[in-house]
Coordinates of C-alpha atoms in Angstrom, one line a residue:
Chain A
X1 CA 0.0 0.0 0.0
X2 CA 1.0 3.6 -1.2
X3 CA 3.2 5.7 1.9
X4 CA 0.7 8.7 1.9
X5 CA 1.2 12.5 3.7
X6 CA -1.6 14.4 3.5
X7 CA -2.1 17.5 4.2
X8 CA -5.9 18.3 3.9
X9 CA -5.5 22.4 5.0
X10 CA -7.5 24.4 2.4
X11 CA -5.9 27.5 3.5
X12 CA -3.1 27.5 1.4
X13 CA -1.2 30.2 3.5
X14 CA 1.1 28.7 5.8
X15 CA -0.7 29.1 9.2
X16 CA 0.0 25.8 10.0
X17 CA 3.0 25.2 8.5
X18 CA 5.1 23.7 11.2
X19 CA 3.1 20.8 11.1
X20 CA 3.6 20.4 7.9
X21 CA 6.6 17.1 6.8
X22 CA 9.5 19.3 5.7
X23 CA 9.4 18.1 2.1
X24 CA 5.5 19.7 2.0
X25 CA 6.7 22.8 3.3
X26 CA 9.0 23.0 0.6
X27 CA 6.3 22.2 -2.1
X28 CA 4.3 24.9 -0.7
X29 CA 7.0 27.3 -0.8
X30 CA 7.9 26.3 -4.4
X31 CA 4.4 26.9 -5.7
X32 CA 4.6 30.3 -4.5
X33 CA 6.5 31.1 -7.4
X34 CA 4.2 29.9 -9.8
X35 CA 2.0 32.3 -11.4
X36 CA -1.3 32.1 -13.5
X37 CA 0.5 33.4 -17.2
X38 CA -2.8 35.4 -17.9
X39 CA -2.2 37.7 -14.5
X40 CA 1.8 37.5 -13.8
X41 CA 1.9 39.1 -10.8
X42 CA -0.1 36.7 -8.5
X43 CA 0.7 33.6 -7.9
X44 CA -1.1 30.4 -7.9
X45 CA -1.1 29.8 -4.0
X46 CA -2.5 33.4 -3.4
X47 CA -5.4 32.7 -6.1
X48 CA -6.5 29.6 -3.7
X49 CA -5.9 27.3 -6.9
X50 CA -4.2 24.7 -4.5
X51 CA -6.4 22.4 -3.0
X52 CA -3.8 19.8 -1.4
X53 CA -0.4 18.8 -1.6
X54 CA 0.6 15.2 -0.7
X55 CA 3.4 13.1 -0.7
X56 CA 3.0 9.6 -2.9
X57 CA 5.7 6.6 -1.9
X58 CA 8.2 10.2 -2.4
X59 CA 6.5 11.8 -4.7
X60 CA 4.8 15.0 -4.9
X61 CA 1.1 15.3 -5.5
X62 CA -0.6 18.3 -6.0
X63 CA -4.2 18.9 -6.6
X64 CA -5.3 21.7 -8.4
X65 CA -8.8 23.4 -8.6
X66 CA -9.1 25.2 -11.4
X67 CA -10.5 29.4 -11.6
X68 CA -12.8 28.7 -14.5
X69 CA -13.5 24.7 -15.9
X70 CA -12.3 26.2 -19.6
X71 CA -9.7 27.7 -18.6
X72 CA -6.8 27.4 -21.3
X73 CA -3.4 28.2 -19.3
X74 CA -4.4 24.9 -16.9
X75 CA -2.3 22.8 -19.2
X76 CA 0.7 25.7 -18.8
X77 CA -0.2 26.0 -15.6
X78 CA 0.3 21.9 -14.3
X79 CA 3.6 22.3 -16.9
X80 CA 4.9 25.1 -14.9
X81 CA 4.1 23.7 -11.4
X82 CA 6.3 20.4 -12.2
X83 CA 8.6 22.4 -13.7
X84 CA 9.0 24.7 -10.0
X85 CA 8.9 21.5 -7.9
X86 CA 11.3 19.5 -10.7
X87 CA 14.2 23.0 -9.5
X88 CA 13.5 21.6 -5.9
X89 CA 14.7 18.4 -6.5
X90 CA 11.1 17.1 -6.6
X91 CA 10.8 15.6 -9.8
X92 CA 7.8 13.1 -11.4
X93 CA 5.5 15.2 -9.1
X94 CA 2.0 14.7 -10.5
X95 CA -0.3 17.5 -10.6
X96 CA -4.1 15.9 -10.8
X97 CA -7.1 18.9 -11.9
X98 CA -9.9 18.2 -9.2
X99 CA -13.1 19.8 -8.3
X100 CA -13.3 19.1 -4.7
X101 CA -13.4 22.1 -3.1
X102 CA -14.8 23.8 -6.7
X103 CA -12.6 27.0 -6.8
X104 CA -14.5 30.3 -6.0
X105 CA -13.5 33.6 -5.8
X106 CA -13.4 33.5 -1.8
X107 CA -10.6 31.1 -2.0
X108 CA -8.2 34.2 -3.1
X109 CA -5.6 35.5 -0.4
X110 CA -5.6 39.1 0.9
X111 CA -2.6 39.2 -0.7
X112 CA -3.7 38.0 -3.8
X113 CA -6.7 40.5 -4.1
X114 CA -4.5 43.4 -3.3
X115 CA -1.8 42.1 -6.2
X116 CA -5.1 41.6 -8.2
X117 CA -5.8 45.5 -7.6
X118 CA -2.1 46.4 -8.6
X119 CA -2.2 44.4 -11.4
X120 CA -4.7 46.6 -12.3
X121 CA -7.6 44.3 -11.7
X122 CA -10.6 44.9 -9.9
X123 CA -10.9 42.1 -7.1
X124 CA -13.8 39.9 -7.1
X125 CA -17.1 40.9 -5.0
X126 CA -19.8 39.0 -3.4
X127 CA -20.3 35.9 -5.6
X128 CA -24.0 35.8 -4.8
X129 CA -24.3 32.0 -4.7
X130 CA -27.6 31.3 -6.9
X131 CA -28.5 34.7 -7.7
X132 CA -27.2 37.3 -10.4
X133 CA -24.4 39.4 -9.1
X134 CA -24.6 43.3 -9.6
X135 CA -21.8 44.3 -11.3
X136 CA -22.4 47.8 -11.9
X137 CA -20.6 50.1 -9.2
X138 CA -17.8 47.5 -8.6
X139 CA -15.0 50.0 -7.5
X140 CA -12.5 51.6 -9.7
X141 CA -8.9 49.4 -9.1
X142 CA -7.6 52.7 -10.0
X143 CA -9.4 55.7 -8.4
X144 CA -12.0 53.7 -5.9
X145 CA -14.7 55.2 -7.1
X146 CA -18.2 53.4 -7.0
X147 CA -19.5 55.7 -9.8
X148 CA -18.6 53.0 -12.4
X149 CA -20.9 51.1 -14.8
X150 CA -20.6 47.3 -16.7
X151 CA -19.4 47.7 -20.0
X152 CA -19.5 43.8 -21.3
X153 CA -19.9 40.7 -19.0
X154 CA -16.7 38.8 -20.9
X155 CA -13.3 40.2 -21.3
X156 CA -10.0 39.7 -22.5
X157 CA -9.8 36.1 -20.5
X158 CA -13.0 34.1 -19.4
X159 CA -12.4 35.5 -15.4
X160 CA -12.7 38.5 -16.4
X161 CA -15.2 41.6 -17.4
X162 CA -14.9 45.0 -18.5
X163 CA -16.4 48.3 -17.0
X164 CA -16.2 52.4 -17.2
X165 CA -15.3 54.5 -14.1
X166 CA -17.3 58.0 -14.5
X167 CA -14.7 59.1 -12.2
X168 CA -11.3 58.8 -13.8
X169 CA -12.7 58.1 -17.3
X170 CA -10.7 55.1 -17.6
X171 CA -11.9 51.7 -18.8
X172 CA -11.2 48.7 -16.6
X173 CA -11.1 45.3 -15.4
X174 CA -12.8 43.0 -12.8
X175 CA -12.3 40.1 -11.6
X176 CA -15.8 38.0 -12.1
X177 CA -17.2 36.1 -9.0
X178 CA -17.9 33.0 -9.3
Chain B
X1 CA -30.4 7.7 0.6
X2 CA -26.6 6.9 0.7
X3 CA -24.5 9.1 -0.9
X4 CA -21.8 7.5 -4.1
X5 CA -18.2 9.7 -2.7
X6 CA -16.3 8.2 -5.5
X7 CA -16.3 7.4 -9.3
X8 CA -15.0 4.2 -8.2
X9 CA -18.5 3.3 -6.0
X10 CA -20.8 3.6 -8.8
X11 CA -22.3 0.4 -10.6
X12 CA -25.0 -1.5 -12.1
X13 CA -27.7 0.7 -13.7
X14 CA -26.9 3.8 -11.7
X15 CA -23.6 4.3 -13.4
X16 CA -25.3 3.1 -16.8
X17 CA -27.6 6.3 -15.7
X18 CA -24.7 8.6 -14.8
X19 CA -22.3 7.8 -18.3
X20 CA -26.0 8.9 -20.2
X21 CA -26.5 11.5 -18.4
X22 CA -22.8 12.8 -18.3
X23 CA -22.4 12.0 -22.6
X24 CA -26.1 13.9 -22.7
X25 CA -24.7 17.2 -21.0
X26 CA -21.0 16.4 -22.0
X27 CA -22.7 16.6 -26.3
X28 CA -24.6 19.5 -25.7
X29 CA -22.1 21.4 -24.4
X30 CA -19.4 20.7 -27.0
X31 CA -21.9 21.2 -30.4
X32 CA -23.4 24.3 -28.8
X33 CA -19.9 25.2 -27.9
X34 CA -18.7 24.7 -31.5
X35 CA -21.5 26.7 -32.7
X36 CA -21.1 29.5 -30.6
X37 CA -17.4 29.7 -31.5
X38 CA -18.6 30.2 -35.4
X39 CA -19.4 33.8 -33.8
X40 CA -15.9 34.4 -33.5
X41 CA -15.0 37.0 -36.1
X42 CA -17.5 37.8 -37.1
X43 CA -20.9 38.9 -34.5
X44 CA -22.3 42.3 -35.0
X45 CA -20.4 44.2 -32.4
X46 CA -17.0 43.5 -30.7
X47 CA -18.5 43.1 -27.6
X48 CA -20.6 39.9 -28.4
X49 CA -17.8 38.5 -30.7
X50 CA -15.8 38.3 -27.2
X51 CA -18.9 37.3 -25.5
X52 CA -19.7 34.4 -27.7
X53 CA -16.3 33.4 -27.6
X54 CA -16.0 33.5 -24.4
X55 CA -19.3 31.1 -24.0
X56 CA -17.8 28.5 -26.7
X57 CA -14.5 28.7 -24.6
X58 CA -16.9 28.0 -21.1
X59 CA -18.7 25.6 -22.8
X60 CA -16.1 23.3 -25.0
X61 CA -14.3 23.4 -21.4
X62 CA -17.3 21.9 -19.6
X63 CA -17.4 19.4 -21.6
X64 CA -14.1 18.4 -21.1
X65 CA -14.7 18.5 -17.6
X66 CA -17.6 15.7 -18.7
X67 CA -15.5 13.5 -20.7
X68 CA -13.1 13.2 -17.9
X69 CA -15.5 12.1 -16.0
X70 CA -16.7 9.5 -18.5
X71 CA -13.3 8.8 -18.5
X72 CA -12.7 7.5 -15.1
X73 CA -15.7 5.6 -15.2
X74 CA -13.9 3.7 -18.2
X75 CA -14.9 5.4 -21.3
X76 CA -12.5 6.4 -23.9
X77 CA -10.1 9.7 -23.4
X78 CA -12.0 13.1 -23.7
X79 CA -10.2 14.0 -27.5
X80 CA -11.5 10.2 -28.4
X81 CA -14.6 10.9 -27.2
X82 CA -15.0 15.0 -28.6
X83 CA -13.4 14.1 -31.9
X84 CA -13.6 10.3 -32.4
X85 CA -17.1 9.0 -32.4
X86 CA -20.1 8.5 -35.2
X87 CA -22.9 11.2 -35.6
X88 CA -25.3 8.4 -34.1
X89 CA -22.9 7.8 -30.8
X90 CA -23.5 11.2 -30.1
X91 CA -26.2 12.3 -27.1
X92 CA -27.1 16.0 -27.5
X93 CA -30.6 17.5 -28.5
X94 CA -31.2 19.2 -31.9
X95 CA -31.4 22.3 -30.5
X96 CA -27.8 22.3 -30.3
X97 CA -27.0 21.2 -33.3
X98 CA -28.9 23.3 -35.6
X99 CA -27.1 26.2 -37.6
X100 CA -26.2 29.4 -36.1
X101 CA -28.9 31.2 -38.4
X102 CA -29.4 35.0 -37.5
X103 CA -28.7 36.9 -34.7
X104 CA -32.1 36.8 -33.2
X105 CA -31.7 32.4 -33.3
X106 CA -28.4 32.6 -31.7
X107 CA -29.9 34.5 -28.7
X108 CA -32.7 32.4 -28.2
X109 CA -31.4 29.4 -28.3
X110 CA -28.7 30.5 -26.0
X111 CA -31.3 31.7 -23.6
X112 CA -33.1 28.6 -23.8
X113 CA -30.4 26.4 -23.6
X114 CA -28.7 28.2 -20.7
X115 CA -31.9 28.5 -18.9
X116 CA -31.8 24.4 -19.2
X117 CA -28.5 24.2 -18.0
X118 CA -29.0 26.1 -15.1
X119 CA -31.9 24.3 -14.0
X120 CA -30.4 21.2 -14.4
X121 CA -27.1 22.0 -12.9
X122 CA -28.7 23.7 -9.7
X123 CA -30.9 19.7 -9.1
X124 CA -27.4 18.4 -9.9
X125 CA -25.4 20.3 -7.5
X126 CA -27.3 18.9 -4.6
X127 CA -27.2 15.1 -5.9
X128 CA -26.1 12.1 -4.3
X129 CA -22.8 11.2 -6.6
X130 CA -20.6 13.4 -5.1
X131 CA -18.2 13.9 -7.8
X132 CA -20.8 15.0 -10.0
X133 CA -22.4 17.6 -7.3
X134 CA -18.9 19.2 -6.9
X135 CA -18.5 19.9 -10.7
X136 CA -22.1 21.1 -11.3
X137 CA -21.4 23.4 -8.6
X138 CA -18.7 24.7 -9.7
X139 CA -20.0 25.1 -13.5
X140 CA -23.0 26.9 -12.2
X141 CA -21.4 29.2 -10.7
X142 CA -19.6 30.0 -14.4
X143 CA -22.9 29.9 -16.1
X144 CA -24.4 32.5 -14.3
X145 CA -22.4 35.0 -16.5
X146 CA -24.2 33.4 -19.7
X147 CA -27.8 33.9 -18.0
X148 CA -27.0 37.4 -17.4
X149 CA -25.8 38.0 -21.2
X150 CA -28.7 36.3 -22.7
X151 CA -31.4 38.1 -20.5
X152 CA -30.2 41.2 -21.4
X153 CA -30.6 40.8 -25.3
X154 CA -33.7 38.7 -24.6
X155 CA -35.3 42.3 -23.3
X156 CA -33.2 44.5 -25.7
X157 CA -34.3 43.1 -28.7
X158 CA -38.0 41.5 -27.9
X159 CA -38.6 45.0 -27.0
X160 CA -36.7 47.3 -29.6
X161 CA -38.2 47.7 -33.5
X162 CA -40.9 46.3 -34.7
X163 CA -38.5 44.1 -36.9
X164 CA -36.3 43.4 -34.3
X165 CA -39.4 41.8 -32.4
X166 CA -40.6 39.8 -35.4
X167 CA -37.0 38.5 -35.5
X168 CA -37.1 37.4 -32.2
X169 CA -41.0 36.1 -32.4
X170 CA -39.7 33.9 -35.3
X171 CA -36.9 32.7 -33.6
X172 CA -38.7 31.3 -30.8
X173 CA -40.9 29.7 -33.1
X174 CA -38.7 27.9 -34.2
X175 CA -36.2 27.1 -31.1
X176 CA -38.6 26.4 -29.4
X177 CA -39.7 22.4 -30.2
X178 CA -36.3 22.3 -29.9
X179 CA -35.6 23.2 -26.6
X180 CA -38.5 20.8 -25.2
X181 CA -36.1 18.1 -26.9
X182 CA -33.3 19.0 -24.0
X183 CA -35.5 17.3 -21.8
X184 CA -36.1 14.0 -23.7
X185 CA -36.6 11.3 -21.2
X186 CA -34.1 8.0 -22.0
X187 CA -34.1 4.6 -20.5
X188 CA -32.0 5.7 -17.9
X189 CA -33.7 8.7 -16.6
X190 CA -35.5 6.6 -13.9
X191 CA -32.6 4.9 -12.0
X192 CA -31.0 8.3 -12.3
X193 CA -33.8 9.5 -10.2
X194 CA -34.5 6.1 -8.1
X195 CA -30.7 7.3 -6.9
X196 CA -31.1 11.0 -6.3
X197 CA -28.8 11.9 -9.0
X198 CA -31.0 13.9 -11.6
X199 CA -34.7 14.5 -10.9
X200 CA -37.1 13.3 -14.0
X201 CA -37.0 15.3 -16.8
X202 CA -40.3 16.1 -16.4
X203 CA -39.8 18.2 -13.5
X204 CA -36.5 19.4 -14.8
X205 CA -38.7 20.8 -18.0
X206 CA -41.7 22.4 -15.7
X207 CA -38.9 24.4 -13.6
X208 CA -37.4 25.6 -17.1
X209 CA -41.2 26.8 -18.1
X210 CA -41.2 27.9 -15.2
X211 CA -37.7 30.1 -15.8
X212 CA -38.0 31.2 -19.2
X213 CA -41.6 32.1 -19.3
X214 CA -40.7 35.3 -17.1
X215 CA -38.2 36.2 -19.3
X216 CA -40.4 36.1 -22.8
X217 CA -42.8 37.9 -20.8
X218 CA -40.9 40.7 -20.3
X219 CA -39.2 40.9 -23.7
X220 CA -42.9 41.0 -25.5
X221 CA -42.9 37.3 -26.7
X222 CA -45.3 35.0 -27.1
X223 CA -44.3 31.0 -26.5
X224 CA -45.7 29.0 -29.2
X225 CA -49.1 27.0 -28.6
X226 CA -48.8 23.2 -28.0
X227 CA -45.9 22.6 -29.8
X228 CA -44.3 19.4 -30.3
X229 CA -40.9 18.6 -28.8
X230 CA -38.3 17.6 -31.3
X231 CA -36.9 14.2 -29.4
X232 CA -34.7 11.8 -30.7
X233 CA -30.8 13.4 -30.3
X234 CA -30.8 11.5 -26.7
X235 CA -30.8 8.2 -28.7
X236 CA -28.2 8.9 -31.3
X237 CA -31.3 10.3 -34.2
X238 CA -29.7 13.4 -35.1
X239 CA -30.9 16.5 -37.7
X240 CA -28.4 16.5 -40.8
X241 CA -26.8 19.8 -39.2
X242 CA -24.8 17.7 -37.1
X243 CA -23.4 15.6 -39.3
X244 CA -22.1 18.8 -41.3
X245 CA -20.4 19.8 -37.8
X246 CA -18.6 17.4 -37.2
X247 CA -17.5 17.1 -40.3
X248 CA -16.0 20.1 -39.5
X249 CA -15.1 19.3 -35.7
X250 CA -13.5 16.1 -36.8
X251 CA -11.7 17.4 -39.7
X252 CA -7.9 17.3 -38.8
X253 CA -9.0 14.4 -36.3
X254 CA -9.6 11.9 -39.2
X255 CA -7.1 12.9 -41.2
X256 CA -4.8 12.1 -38.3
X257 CA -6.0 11.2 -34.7
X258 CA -2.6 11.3 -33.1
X259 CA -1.7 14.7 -34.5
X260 CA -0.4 17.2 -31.7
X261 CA -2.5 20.5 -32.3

């Protein structure tokens, strides 16, 4: 039978971290540097898109939950998590794409909604579980202003959505909730 | 009712149920997908040629979350099963199938169809096969984004010119036969509901009604009286339309099925 570590902690940031078996904690630590290639400036971790990393008879298994199901950077994305583990002298990690816990917008880090705002992204708001979200008057990542309306519901990437701030005159971009 | 956690734990005619009802939803998906990415280039504004984009890119990518599903419960790999099987071995409805047509079709059948999908993914995200319940949670969640898109041209345009409104009238006319053909009942539509996994489709077709009707409402249009529902995708009986698809889905498929692309 398989040698399995498991560490089931859906926060991804590293509260409990000195429980974690050393060669976890560095698996962790190595996805940090991992970043969705459609926003560069936040990484995978801080997006919530790591649901659990185990080691396999010593190997590393990560399970991702993807942003959005059609998402085409997931291949690039598992690529590039191998290849970050691989530079830690974890190689033949295997990276499975799972749906338990489905990603949502809540599983994104403080500090990956405030890289999200510096990016130049408006962070996501309430995801309205089985209702319609509002998305006019989501605030201005530049300015902060409410006074903003929905321009189209899709964007340049499927997360994403662009509006108008009356305030700075400048068109943006949010970060749907789902 | 015990709850199925695993892929692994389903059998005898409950997973029979669950491989139709995932190759149903998994076909839809991908043809209405397809057809929705015929947009690209070439809809009336920017906007909606990113939009329907945007849907084909949501939807081809649900049912690629469907085929890997099929997958671990032993069916062939999700490009054999997208790219590799006969017109008849296909499950989706003739609704999604059909040609694009005019920009007053394309909205209404979206509508319709994602009106479907909602209804049947919101029964489906409370089901007893776990797996399943997690996905259609998490696609739901994605397709709200389509309901809100289609809504919003369902009023614009029921409601604008007198031409834009016979448009639309005529477009329902003829979607909508269609549509009732999402919820074709098959053989396995009764286990499926014996093990709380999708309600009949019966009930799934009233809650539709009960969405869309609303909706025409309010956008000045009139459902069609007694109409007949076109059944007989479920079982493999397709409209020629979807054989001219997939000739074009399958076309660098055939010609070589290990190609990397």
């Amino acid at each position: 039978m398989a040698h399995e570590t498991t560490d089931n902690s859906d926060c991804p940031v590293a509260s409990t971290s000195e429980l974690r078996p050393p060669q976890i904690q560095v698996a962790w630590t190595a996805l940090t540097t991992v970043a969705d290639p459609e926003i560069p400036t936040v990484s995978i971790v801080e997006l919530g898109m790591i649901a659990h990393v185990r080691e396999v008879d010593e190997s590393i298994v990560v399970d991702l939950t993807p942003t959005f199901a059609g998402c085409p950077a997931l291949a690039l994305i598992q690529e590039e998590i191998k290849a970050a583990l691989a530079a830690n002298n974890m190689p033949n990690a295997t990276v499975n794409i799972v749906y338990d816990p489905p990603w949502t917008t809540d599983r994104i880090t403080e500090e990956g909604r405030k890289k999200l705002k510096e990016f130049g992204l408006a962070p996501p708001g309430d995801r309205c579980e089985g209702g319609m979200p509002n998305l006019d008057q989501t605030p201005c990542p530049l300015c902060d202003s409410a006074n903003t309306e929905l321009e189209s519901i899709f964007g340049p990437t499927l997360c994403r959505s662009i509006h108008y701030c009356h305030n700075c005159f400048q068109s943006f971009e949010h970060f749907k909730a789902v | 009712m015990t709850k199925i956690e695993t892929c692994q734990a389903l059998s005898g005619v409950t997973k029979e149920g669950v491989i139709d009802l995932l190759y149903r939803m998994a076909d839809d998906e991908l043809m209405i997908g397809h057809r929705n990415s015929e947009w690209t280039g070439h809809a009336p504004i920017l906007e909606e040629d990113i939009a329907f984009s945007s849907m084909a890119q949501d939807e081809i990518g649900h049912a690629q979350a469907y085929f890997q599903m099929l997958h671990e419960l032993g069916e062939a790999d999700a490009d054999t099963l997208a790219f590799g099987r006969k017109p008849r071995e296909y499950r989706c409805a003739a609704l999604v199938s059909l040609q694009k047509d005019d920009w007053a079709f394309t909205i209404v059948r979206q509508f319709l169809y994602d009106a479907s999908e909602q209804v049947r993914l919101t029964a489906l995200a409370n089901c007893n096969f776990k797996p399943l319940a997690q996905l259609a949670t998490k696609l739901r969640s994605e397709e709200k984004y389509h309901m809100m898109h289609g809504r919003v041209w369902m009023l614009r345009l029921g409601k604008s010119t007198d031409e834009s409104h016979a448009l639309m009238q005529a477009a329902l006319d003829k979607a909508y036969p269609y549509a009732l053909g999402l919820f074709e009942p098959t053989e396995h539509c009764q286990p499926l509901s014996q093990a709380g996994i999708c309600p009949p489709e019966d009930d799934l077709k009233s809650q539709w009604e009960s969405a869309v009707a609303p909706v025409l409402a309010d956008a000045g249009l009139t459902i069609p009286e007694s109409c007949k529902p076109v059944y007989g995708g479920r079982v493999g009986k397709h409209p020629p339309e979807l054989t001219q698809l997939l000739d074009g889905l399958q076309l660098v498929y055939n010609i070589d099925p290990a190609a990397k692309w």
